[in-house]
């Protein structure tokens, strides 16, 4: 992807669909949810790179109980515009998750294939429990039976950018979530 000017880059941001203020308000509630499940045993927040890096950074500051943080990166193979369900871990966790209540922190669940495969892999490592928290959910696009335990926003079938989510690696730095202009 290449832009001739900042104006061209801006022209692809169609409209803001979730503002910074709306994100902040929902982050507080999501943090409270994590606080409420804490029962004295260790919590591990697992962020899936790169899309969830900003969500993780903001969310973990709303968590007011002891928690540890780890990262994992996965490459999903795509067939056309959809993930195929073939997932390769390109960076693995540093923690042995068998001693933790794991909360997966995802940017978006679209077809659900990527997360479905990751969940299967992580369950084989016998965590104390495993939950999924996603910033965005596009349930209309789902092809596998997968539901997040907690979703901050449900959105229609738009391609969205910002707050960590990219189009061709750009736009992750937008502080809000916008619809991408595909024209
Ligand atoms: P799934 O396997 O179809 O659920 O694919 C999920 C992955 O596709 C997400 O983790 C994102 O990286 C990417 N993705 C899906 N929808 C969008 C979108 O609207 N904007 C940016 N990335 C997206
Ligand atoms: Mg992702």
XYZ file of C-alpha atoms and ligand atoms in Angstrom:
207
model
C 0.000 0.000 0.000
C 1.271 3.431 -0.902
C -0.114 6.935 -0.546
C 0.847 9.932 -2.668
C -0.238 12.344 0.049
C -1.700 12.613 3.519
C -4.889 13.817 1.825
C -5.155 10.546 -0.088
C -4.613 8.598 3.153
C -7.357 10.651 4.837
C -9.781 10.194 1.950
C -10.067 6.466 2.764
C -11.477 7.217 6.222
C -15.170 7.195 5.341
C -16.739 8.037 8.705
C -16.179 7.479 12.376
C -18.398 4.680 13.632
C -17.118 4.462 17.228
C -15.635 7.577 18.862
C -12.801 7.774 21.382
C -15.317 8.670 24.099
C -17.499 5.649 23.342
C -14.457 3.370 23.431
C -13.359 4.828 26.791
C -16.779 4.246 28.350
C -16.941 0.615 27.230
C -13.337 -0.028 28.331
C -14.291 0.886 31.890
C -17.113 -1.684 31.885
C -14.870 -4.341 30.338
C -12.243 -3.698 33.022
C -14.887 -4.083 35.707
C -15.900 -7.419 34.225
C -12.322 -8.673 34.577
C -12.107 -7.309 38.132
C -15.298 -9.150 39.035
C -14.086 -12.596 37.927
C -10.927 -12.374 40.010
C -11.010 -14.945 42.810
C -7.416 -14.817 44.001
C -6.000 -17.087 41.318
C -3.743 -15.642 38.608
C -5.168 -13.926 35.557
C -3.271 -13.786 32.277
C -4.349 -11.337 29.597
C -3.293 -12.645 26.191
C -3.314 -10.126 23.376
C -3.305 -11.294 19.783
C -0.923 -9.125 17.765
C -0.968 -6.860 16.017
C -4.596 -5.760 15.894
C -5.263 -5.908 19.644
C -2.212 -3.988 20.851
C -3.991 -0.691 21.563
C -7.057 -2.386 23.041
C -4.797 -4.362 25.398
C -2.824 -1.266 26.422
C -5.952 0.704 27.314
C -7.933 -2.194 28.768
C -5.219 -3.393 31.152
C -5.183 0.058 32.773
C -8.850 -0.454 33.702
C -7.999 -3.715 35.468
C -7.640 -3.156 39.214
C -6.711 -6.695 40.318
C -3.405 -8.577 39.927
C -2.900 -9.689 36.347
C -0.071 -10.665 34.040
C 0.214 -9.903 30.354
C 1.458 -11.891 27.402
C 1.376 -11.612 23.633
C 0.949 -14.001 20.813
C 1.015 -13.460 17.077
C -0.748 -15.599 14.532
C -0.825 -15.543 10.789
C -4.198 -16.408 9.275
C -4.183 -17.605 5.717
C -6.715 -15.917 3.510
C -8.708 -17.212 0.563
C -9.942 -14.088 -1.186
C -11.120 -11.756 1.564
C -11.874 -14.455 4.149
C -9.611 -16.270 6.535
C -9.313 -19.967 5.690
C -9.018 -21.354 9.197
C -5.417 -22.273 8.579
C -3.519 -20.522 11.338
C 0.163 -20.452 12.112
C 1.549 -19.145 15.392
C 4.366 -16.764 14.485
C 5.108 -15.681 18.065
C 4.188 -17.854 21.001
C 3.392 -17.033 24.630
C 6.164 -16.870 27.238
C 3.850 -18.115 30.027
C 2.926 -21.688 30.878
C -0.840 -21.114 30.849
C -1.708 -24.199 32.920
C -1.470 -22.011 36.039
C -3.720 -19.196 34.824
C -7.203 -18.029 34.077
C -6.590 -16.895 30.505
C -8.484 -14.035 28.887
C -7.840 -13.681 25.172
C -7.927 -10.055 24.101
C -8.906 -9.832 20.412
C -9.489 -6.907 18.081
C -12.344 -8.329 16.016
C -14.167 -11.579 15.403
C -15.214 -11.806 11.783
C -15.707 -15.323 10.361
C -14.359 -16.633 13.682
C -11.985 -19.079 12.020
C -8.750 -17.591 13.346
C -9.850 -17.470 16.960
C -11.475 -20.877 16.729
C -8.129 -22.423 15.758
C -6.220 -20.470 18.417
C -8.674 -21.544 21.105
C -8.225 -25.195 20.145
C -4.448 -24.845 20.432
C -4.552 -23.025 23.766
C -7.068 -25.430 25.328
C -4.599 -28.265 24.708
C -2.302 -26.490 27.183
C -4.872 -26.901 29.978
C -5.389 -23.379 31.321
C -7.441 -23.113 34.559
C -10.071 -21.434 32.378
C -10.154 -19.586 29.087
C -12.365 -16.687 28.045
C -12.521 -14.438 25.007
C -12.925 -10.677 25.151
C -13.210 -8.894 21.826
C -13.326 -5.198 21.039
C -15.529 -5.731 17.982
C -17.859 -8.466 16.861
C -19.267 -8.880 13.341
C -21.747 -11.723 13.982
C -23.270 -11.512 10.473
C -20.034 -12.824 9.005
C -19.595 -15.831 11.306
C -18.981 -19.226 9.668
C -17.965 -21.204 12.759
C -19.911 -21.533 15.987
C -17.966 -19.157 18.179
C -19.198 -16.549 20.601
C -17.054 -14.161 22.614
C -17.608 -14.222 26.367
C -17.506 -10.446 26.273
C -17.753 -8.094 23.327
C -17.481 -4.304 23.646
C -19.207 -3.429 20.352
C -21.250 -5.343 17.808
C -20.974 -3.909 14.302
C -22.563 -4.607 10.908
C -20.555 -6.042 8.050
C -18.294 -3.034 7.407
C -14.565 -3.170 6.929
C -13.270 -1.066 9.802
C -9.957 0.605 10.578
C -8.352 2.363 13.514
C -7.656 1.727 17.196
C -5.238 -1.055 16.211
C -7.099 -2.379 13.167
C -5.456 -1.956 9.814
C -5.984 -1.859 6.104
C -2.740 -2.959 4.456
C -0.904 -2.180 7.735
C -2.067 1.455 7.750
C -4.574 3.267 9.971
C -3.773 1.378 13.201
C -2.877 4.742 14.751
C -6.348 6.318 14.445
C -7.709 6.900 17.973
C -11.261 5.953 16.893
C -12.864 3.208 14.787
C -13.878 4.214 11.286
C -15.428 2.656 8.254
C -12.911 2.142 5.461
C -13.733 3.757 2.143
C -13.151 1.069 -0.439
C -13.602 3.271 -3.523
P -11.581 -14.269 11.164
O -10.757 -15.504 11.176
O -12.389 -14.129 9.900
O -12.442 -14.068 12.375
O -10.535 -13.093 11.003
C -10.219 -12.268 11.996
C -9.070 -11.356 11.612
O -9.282 -10.697 10.339
C -9.046 -10.245 12.629
O -8.276 -10.591 13.761
C -8.507 -9.085 11.836
O -7.095 -9.106 11.872
C -8.990 -9.315 10.428
N -10.228 -8.531 10.157
C -11.484 -8.990 10.024
N -12.364 -7.989 9.805
C -11.628 -6.841 9.809
C -11.982 -5.442 9.640
O -13.150 -5.027 9.454
N -10.939 -4.570 9.719
C -9.651 -4.958 9.930
N -9.286 -6.243 10.096
C -10.273 -7.179 10.030
Mg -6.523 -10.053 14.790
